[in-house]
């Protein structure tokens, strides 16, 4: 746990359900977590909610998206797609030399069951275009329910991790494990279209089969760890 | 089984491993199967191999791709991506008013672990552009190992079915079941990028984790059937 105690993770848009759930899991695992929001007051409230859930001893602080990005080594983006570009542009300078984890699914209402990717190919590739060469970008956690993360229900779904380098993907796979999930190296950032697009496929399956939390598991692989 | 006895399925490129495996499964389930190939002699050989595997009582005939497409109600395309456009153009007229099932994965060597889709968005959408309005196009079976289909190993992988209408997807879900697999309605044809792209993700997982047949299962859904 020595490494995790040293690392600070910023969760931008961390007042949303998904971000709050991830922040909770990582704080529980010993990471220092900064909740970011456009308005710091909302982030402070979210941080105190998480501290309450964890009954004390954790390090969770609420602040603005920009300050959170500035103070963290790893920056996780959990805003709705409509705020994706604007949020990234507002923290771009603070991200240089760091690792960005993009949780965004580019759903375009009202056709949530139809894959509709931005011109860059996926939200993660769009993020890479915005933040530039000196930021590693990894896509992950798109299909994890916040209800699971907050411990209210079981989840039997894996996390596929795509990104700009194998090293960056490995770092995020450590965060996946720390959150109590099973992760898989799903290849280069061009493969993000598959993982982000799976959200629409799973929404369609929920609609067709009357389920609420369709997920996926990788099969046929024996893991040594 | 009354319906299946009436239906004829053409498997274009059915001399390849994948096509032969599917033809075997459907013949076993009682469908009349036409194996198509550029050269009918190769298709005749493949058909007799399948008849031998089934020990007789089935209806499997080898012929050219064009004749197979002309005589079938459902046409399944199992050629390598390099032959995708050419094969479709050669049978386009014969496909009008029918159902086309596209099994193609648009892998571009040597980067098999990287998703690289054609300008249409996916092989299935490219097929739709080629064959036109009067052909329903469904994408399925991209990630099923022929070794499983020929009964040589176990498979714990589901089939995601995308396509131009819910009715067409339902027809193909019947074929998935007839082949002994579990299928899921994965939504409109625009979602084919996810299912075709999964091939690269699974190839990457096989490479990173030393496995041979990584697959996926849908979780969190209770099926009534």
Short mmCIF file of C-alpha atoms in Angstrom, two decimals, chain B residues 50-220:
data_model
loop_
_atom_site.label_atom_id
_atom_site.label_comp_id
_atom_site.label_asym_id
_atom_site.label_seq_id
_atom_site.Cartn_x
_atom_site.Cartn_y
_atom_site.Cartn_z
CA UNK B 50 -19.59 -31.88 -43.50
CA UNK B 51 -21.89 -34.69 -44.63
CA UNK B 52 -19.25 -37.15 -43.42
CA UNK B 53 -19.07 -35.42 -40.02
CA UNK B 54 -22.86 -35.63 -39.76
CA UNK B 55 -22.95 -39.26 -40.86
CA UNK B 56 -25.38 -38.90 -43.67
CA UNK B 57 -28.90 -37.66 -43.24
CA UNK B 58 -28.29 -33.96 -43.78
CA UNK B 59 -28.73 -31.66 -46.73
CA UNK B 60 -25.47 -29.91 -47.57
CA UNK B 61 -24.58 -28.97 -51.14
CA UNK B 62 -21.48 -27.26 -52.53
CA UNK B 63 -21.72 -24.75 -55.36
CA UNK B 64 -20.56 -21.28 -56.43
CA UNK B 65 -21.15 -18.26 -54.21
CA UNK B 66 -23.59 -16.86 -56.79
CA UNK B 67 -25.70 -20.02 -57.12
CA UNK B 68 -25.75 -20.47 -53.36
CA UNK B 69 -26.97 -16.88 -52.89
CA UNK B 70 -29.60 -17.31 -55.61
CA UNK B 71 -31.09 -20.46 -54.07
CA UNK B 72 -31.10 -19.45 -50.40
CA UNK B 73 -33.46 -17.39 -48.24
CA UNK B 74 -30.69 -16.42 -45.82
CA UNK B 75 -27.17 -15.66 -47.04
CA UNK B 76 -24.25 -15.79 -44.60
CA UNK B 77 -20.96 -14.14 -45.57
CA UNK B 78 -17.81 -15.69 -44.05
CA UNK B 79 -15.04 -14.48 -46.35
CA UNK B 80 -11.86 -12.70 -45.17
CA UNK B 81 -12.24 -8.92 -45.12
CA UNK B 82 -9.99 -8.61 -48.18
CA UNK B 83 -12.69 -10.39 -50.24
CA UNK B 84 -15.66 -8.66 -48.59
CA UNK B 85 -16.55 -5.99 -51.15
CA UNK B 86 -15.80 -8.12 -54.20
CA UNK B 87 -17.90 -11.05 -52.98
CA UNK B 88 -20.84 -8.81 -52.09
CA UNK B 89 -20.76 -7.07 -55.45
CA UNK B 90 -20.73 -10.43 -57.23
CA UNK B 91 -23.91 -11.62 -55.46
CA UNK B 92 -25.67 -8.28 -54.97
CA UNK B 93 -28.53 -9.02 -57.39
CA UNK B 94 -29.20 -12.43 -55.86
CA UNK B 95 -29.45 -10.89 -52.38
CA UNK B 96 -32.33 -8.50 -53.13
CA UNK B 97 -35.27 -9.02 -50.76
CA UNK B 98 -33.26 -11.45 -48.61
CA UNK B 99 -31.45 -11.47 -45.29
CA UNK B 100 -27.65 -11.10 -45.30
CA UNK B 101 -25.69 -12.20 -42.23
CA UNK B 102 -22.21 -10.67 -42.21
CA UNK B 103 -19.62 -12.53 -40.12
CA UNK B 104 -16.70 -10.42 -41.40
CA UNK B 105 -14.21 -8.78 -39.05
CA UNK B 106 -12.37 -5.92 -40.78
CA UNK B 107 -8.94 -6.78 -39.39
CA UNK B 108 -6.10 -4.96 -41.12
CA UNK B 109 -2.78 -6.84 -40.80
CA UNK B 110 -0.31 -6.50 -39.24
CA UNK B 111 -2.03 -4.52 -36.42
CA UNK B 112 -4.64 -7.11 -35.49
CA UNK B 113 -4.93 -5.79 -31.92
CA UNK B 114 -5.99 -2.34 -33.13
CA UNK B 115 -9.56 -1.57 -34.18
CA UNK B 116 -9.49 -0.20 -37.74
CA UNK B 117 -12.94 0.20 -39.26
CA UNK B 118 -13.75 1.02 -42.91
CA UNK B 119 -15.16 4.49 -43.72
CA UNK B 120 -18.73 3.12 -43.53
CA UNK B 121 -18.18 2.53 -39.79
CA UNK B 122 -17.99 -1.27 -39.81
CA UNK B 123 -17.91 -4.17 -42.26
CA UNK B 124 -21.67 -4.68 -41.79
CA UNK B 125 -22.45 -1.05 -42.60
CA UNK B 126 -20.17 -1.29 -45.63
CA UNK B 127 -22.12 -4.38 -46.71
CA UNK B 128 -25.38 -2.47 -46.33
CA UNK B 129 -24.03 0.33 -48.56
CA UNK B 130 -23.08 -2.23 -51.21
CA UNK B 131 -26.24 -4.36 -51.25
CA UNK B 132 -28.73 -1.49 -50.91
CA UNK B 133 -32.09 -0.76 -49.34
CA UNK B 134 -33.90 -4.01 -50.08
CA UNK B 135 -31.54 -6.28 -48.16
CA UNK B 136 -31.67 -6.62 -44.38
CA UNK B 137 -28.12 -6.85 -43.02
CA UNK B 138 -27.26 -8.43 -39.68
CA UNK B 139 -23.79 -8.80 -38.13
CA UNK B 140 -23.09 -11.84 -35.93
CA UNK B 141 -20.75 -14.76 -35.11
CA UNK B 142 -17.53 -12.70 -35.45
CA UNK B 143 -15.96 -14.08 -32.30
CA UNK B 144 -16.90 -17.74 -32.41
CA UNK B 145 -14.07 -20.23 -32.84
CA UNK B 146 -14.51 -22.81 -35.60
CA UNK B 147 -12.98 -25.38 -33.24
CA UNK B 148 -15.96 -24.93 -30.98
CA UNK B 149 -18.40 -25.14 -33.89
CA UNK B 150 -16.87 -28.42 -35.04
CA UNK B 151 -17.21 -29.78 -31.52
CA UNK B 152 -13.55 -30.00 -30.63
CA UNK B 153 -13.62 -27.73 -27.59
CA UNK B 154 -15.87 -25.99 -25.11
CA UNK B 155 -16.92 -22.41 -25.61
CA UNK B 156 -18.26 -20.03 -23.04
CA UNK B 157 -18.81 -17.03 -25.30
CA UNK B 158 -21.98 -15.25 -26.35
CA UNK B 159 -22.97 -13.92 -29.76
CA UNK B 160 -23.94 -10.24 -30.07
CA UNK B 161 -26.36 -9.61 -32.94
CA UNK B 162 -26.68 -6.17 -34.56
CA UNK B 163 -28.69 -5.34 -37.65
CA UNK B 164 -30.97 -3.20 -39.74
CA UNK B 165 -34.23 -4.20 -38.01
CA UNK B 166 -35.41 -5.92 -34.87
CA UNK B 167 -37.18 -8.53 -37.01
CA UNK B 168 -33.98 -9.37 -38.89
CA UNK B 169 -32.04 -9.59 -35.63
CA UNK B 170 -34.69 -11.95 -34.23
CA UNK B 171 -34.35 -14.21 -37.28
CA UNK B 172 -30.61 -14.40 -36.77
CA UNK B 173 -31.03 -15.00 -33.02
CA UNK B 174 -32.94 -18.14 -34.07
CA UNK B 175 -29.92 -19.20 -36.14
CA UNK B 176 -27.62 -18.50 -33.18
CA UNK B 177 -29.69 -20.80 -30.99
CA UNK B 178 -29.82 -23.43 -33.74
CA UNK B 179 -25.99 -23.37 -33.75
CA UNK B 180 -26.01 -24.11 -30.02
CA UNK B 181 -24.99 -20.64 -28.87
CA UNK B 182 -26.46 -17.89 -26.71
CA UNK B 183 -27.29 -14.74 -28.66
CA UNK B 184 -28.24 -11.20 -27.67
CA UNK B 185 -30.03 -8.45 -29.55
CA UNK B 186 -27.24 -5.84 -29.49
CA UNK B 187 -29.16 -3.13 -31.34
CA UNK B 188 -29.01 -1.28 -34.66
CA UNK B 189 -26.43 -1.85 -37.36
CA UNK B 190 -24.47 1.22 -36.18
CA UNK B 191 -23.52 -0.90 -33.14
CA UNK B 192 -21.65 -3.38 -35.38
CA UNK B 193 -18.44 -1.42 -34.71
CA UNK B 194 -18.59 -2.67 -31.13
CA UNK B 195 -19.07 -6.30 -32.03
CA UNK B 196 -16.58 -6.36 -34.90
CA UNK B 197 -14.10 -4.30 -32.87
CA UNK B 198 -14.34 -6.75 -29.99
CA UNK B 199 -12.30 -9.12 -32.17
CA UNK B 200 -9.26 -6.84 -31.81
CA UNK B 201 -9.88 -6.43 -28.08
CA UNK B 202 -10.04 -10.21 -27.63
CA UNK B 203 -6.91 -10.72 -29.77
CA UNK B 204 -5.14 -8.21 -27.52
CA UNK B 205 -6.34 -10.02 -24.41
CA UNK B 206 -5.12 -13.35 -25.83
CA UNK B 207 -1.74 -11.75 -26.49
CA UNK B 208 -1.41 -10.05 -23.09
CA UNK B 209 -2.68 -12.92 -20.95
CA UNK B 210 -1.35 -15.90 -22.92
CA UNK B 211 -4.80 -17.27 -23.74
CA UNK B 212 -6.09 -18.62 -27.03
CA UNK B 213 -9.83 -18.22 -27.00
CA UNK B 214 -10.85 -15.18 -24.97
CA UNK B 215 -14.57 -14.53 -25.34
CA UNK B 216 -17.31 -12.52 -23.69
CA UNK B 217 -20.46 -13.32 -21.76
CA UNK B 218 -23.31 -10.95 -21.02
CA UNK B 219 -24.00 -10.81 -17.27
CA UNK B 220 -26.74 -9.39 -15.07
#
